[in-house]
C-alpha positions in Angstrom: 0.0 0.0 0.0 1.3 3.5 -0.8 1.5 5.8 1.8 0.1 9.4 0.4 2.0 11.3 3.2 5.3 10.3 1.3 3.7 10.8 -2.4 2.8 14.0 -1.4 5.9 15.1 0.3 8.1 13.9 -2.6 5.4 15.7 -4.9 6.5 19.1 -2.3 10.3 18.8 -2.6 10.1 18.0 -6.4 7.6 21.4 -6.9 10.0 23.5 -4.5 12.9 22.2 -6.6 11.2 23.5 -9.5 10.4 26.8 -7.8 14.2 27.1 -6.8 15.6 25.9 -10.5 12.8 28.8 -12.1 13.5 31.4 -9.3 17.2 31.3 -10.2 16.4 31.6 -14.1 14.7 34.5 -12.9 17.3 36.4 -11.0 19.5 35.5 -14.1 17.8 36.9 -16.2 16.7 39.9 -14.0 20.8 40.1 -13.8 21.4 40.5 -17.5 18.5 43.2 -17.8 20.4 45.2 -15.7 23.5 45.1 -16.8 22.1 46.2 -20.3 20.1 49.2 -18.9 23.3 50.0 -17.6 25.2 49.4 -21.0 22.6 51.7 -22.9 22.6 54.5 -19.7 26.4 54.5 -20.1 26.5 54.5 -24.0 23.8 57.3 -23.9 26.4 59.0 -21.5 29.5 58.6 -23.4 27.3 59.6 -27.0 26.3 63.1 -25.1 29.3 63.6 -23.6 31.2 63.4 -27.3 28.6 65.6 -28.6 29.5 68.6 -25.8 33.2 67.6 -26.6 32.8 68.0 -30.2 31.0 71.4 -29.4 33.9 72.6 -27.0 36.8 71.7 -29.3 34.6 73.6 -32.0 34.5 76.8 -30.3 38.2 76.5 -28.4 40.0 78.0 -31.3 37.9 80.9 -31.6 39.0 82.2 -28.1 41.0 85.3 -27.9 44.7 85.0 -27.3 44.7 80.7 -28.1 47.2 80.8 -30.4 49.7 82.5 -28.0 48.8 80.6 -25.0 49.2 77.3 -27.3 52.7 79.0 -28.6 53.8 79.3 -25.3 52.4 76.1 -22.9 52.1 73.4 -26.0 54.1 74.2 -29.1 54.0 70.8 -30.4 50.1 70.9 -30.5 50.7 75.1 -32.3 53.0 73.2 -34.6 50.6 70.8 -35.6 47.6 72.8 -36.0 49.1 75.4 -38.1 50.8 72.6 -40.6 46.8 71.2 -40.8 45.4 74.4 -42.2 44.2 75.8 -38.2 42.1 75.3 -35.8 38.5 74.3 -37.2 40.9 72.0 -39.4 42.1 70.2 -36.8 38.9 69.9 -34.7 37.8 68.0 -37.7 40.6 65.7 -38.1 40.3 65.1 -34.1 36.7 64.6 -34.4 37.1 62.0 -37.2 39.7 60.0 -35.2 37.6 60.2 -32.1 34.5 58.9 -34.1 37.0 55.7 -35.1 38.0 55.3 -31.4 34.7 55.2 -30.4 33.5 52.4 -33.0 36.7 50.4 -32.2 35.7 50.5 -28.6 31.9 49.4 -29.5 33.3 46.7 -31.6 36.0 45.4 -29.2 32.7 45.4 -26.5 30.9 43.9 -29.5 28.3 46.2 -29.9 29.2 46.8 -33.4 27.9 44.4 -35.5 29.6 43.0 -38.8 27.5 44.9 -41.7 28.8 48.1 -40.0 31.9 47.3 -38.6 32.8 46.7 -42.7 31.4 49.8 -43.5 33.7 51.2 -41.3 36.9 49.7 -42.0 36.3 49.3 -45.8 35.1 52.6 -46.9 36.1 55.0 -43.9 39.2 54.1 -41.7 40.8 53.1 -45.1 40.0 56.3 -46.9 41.2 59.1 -44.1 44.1 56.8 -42.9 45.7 57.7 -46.0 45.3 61.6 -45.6 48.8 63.2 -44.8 46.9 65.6 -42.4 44.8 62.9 -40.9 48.1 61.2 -39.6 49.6 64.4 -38.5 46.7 65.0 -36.4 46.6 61.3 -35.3 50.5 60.7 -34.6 49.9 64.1 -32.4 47.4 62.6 -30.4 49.1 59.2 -30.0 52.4 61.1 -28.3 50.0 63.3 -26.2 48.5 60.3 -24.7 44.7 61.1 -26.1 43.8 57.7 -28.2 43.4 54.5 -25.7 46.5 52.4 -26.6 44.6 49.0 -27.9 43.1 51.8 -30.3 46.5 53.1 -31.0 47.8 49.4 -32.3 44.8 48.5 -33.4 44.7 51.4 -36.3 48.7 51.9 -36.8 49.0 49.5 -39.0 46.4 51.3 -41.3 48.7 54.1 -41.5 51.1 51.5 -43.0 48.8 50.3 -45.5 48.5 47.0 -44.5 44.9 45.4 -43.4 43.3 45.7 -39.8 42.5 43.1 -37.2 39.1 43.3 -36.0 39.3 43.7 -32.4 36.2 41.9 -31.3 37.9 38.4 -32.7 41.2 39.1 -30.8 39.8 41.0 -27.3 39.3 39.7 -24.0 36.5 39.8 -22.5 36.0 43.3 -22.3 33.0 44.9 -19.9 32.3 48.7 -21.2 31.0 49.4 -18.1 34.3 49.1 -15.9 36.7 50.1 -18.2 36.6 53.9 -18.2 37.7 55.6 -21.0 39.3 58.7 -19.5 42.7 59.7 -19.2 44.6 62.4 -17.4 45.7 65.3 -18.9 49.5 65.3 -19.1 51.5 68.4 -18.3 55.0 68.4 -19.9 
């Protein structure tokens, strides 16, 4: 004779081991929602804080008295601004190479996806890598310490002519969300 007190006590530990397995699936998955809110909150941050970058470096050669002041605390940056064509010149070029940090970055996080990442590299990186003013501006920002490094090697051999490596194939995994991007601001 079966005793139902043990049928339905098995029937209890096999429903609350069901109720542990799908309230663990739960807190996974509550987990990964998170962590992309927090991806799309920081990649909204980083997108508006380009844009008022963008709008600074815009307006930073139009102020009285630059040219001097860069004469006299950063001739090297003078130096290279002048041999671009000036200042809006060189906001542009910066702009550009900024714009191909920031895709490598999404790619290396794998954000980027294929169809765009070839867009990129095929018809853009190639193009301006090959623009003597382009690598002035970007061998500047290299020995100021402005580019994140992996970006640095990652592009360089561009400049050479040679093809790229896409980053997302060859990265660790990378988080976007603990790796900040910012530097310190060397004084010479």
């Amino acid at each position: 004779m079966v005793d139902y007190g043990i049928v339905l006590g098995l029937l209890g530990v096999a429903s609350g081991v069901a109720s542990l397995i799908y309230s663990r699936s739960q807190v996974v998955a509550a987990r990964r929602q998170a962590e992309e809110a927090t991806r799309a909150t920081l990649l909204e941050s980083n997108r508006e804080i380009s844009v008022r970058l963008q709008q600074i470096r815009s307006r930073f050669f139009k102020v009285p008295g630059i040219d001097d002041e860069l004469q006299k605390s950063r001739p090297e940056i003078k130096e290279v601004v002048d041999s671009v064509g000036g200042g809006d010149v060189y906001a542009f070029w910066r702009d550009v190479i900024d714009t191909f940090e920031d895709i490598f970055v999404l790619r290396r996080s794998g954000i980027v996806r294929d169809e765009h990442w070839r867009v990129w590299t095929g018809s853009q990186m190639g193009i301006y890598a090959t623009l003597p003013r382009f690598q002035l501006v970007f061998k500047l920002a290299k020995q100021q310490g402005f580019l994140d490094p992996g970006f640095v090697r990652f592009f360089e051999p561009l400049l050479e002519g040679k093809s790229l490596q896409d980053p997302m194939t060859h990265a660790e995994h990378t988080n976007p969300a603990s790796a900040p991007r910012l530097r310190r601001f060397r004084l010479n």
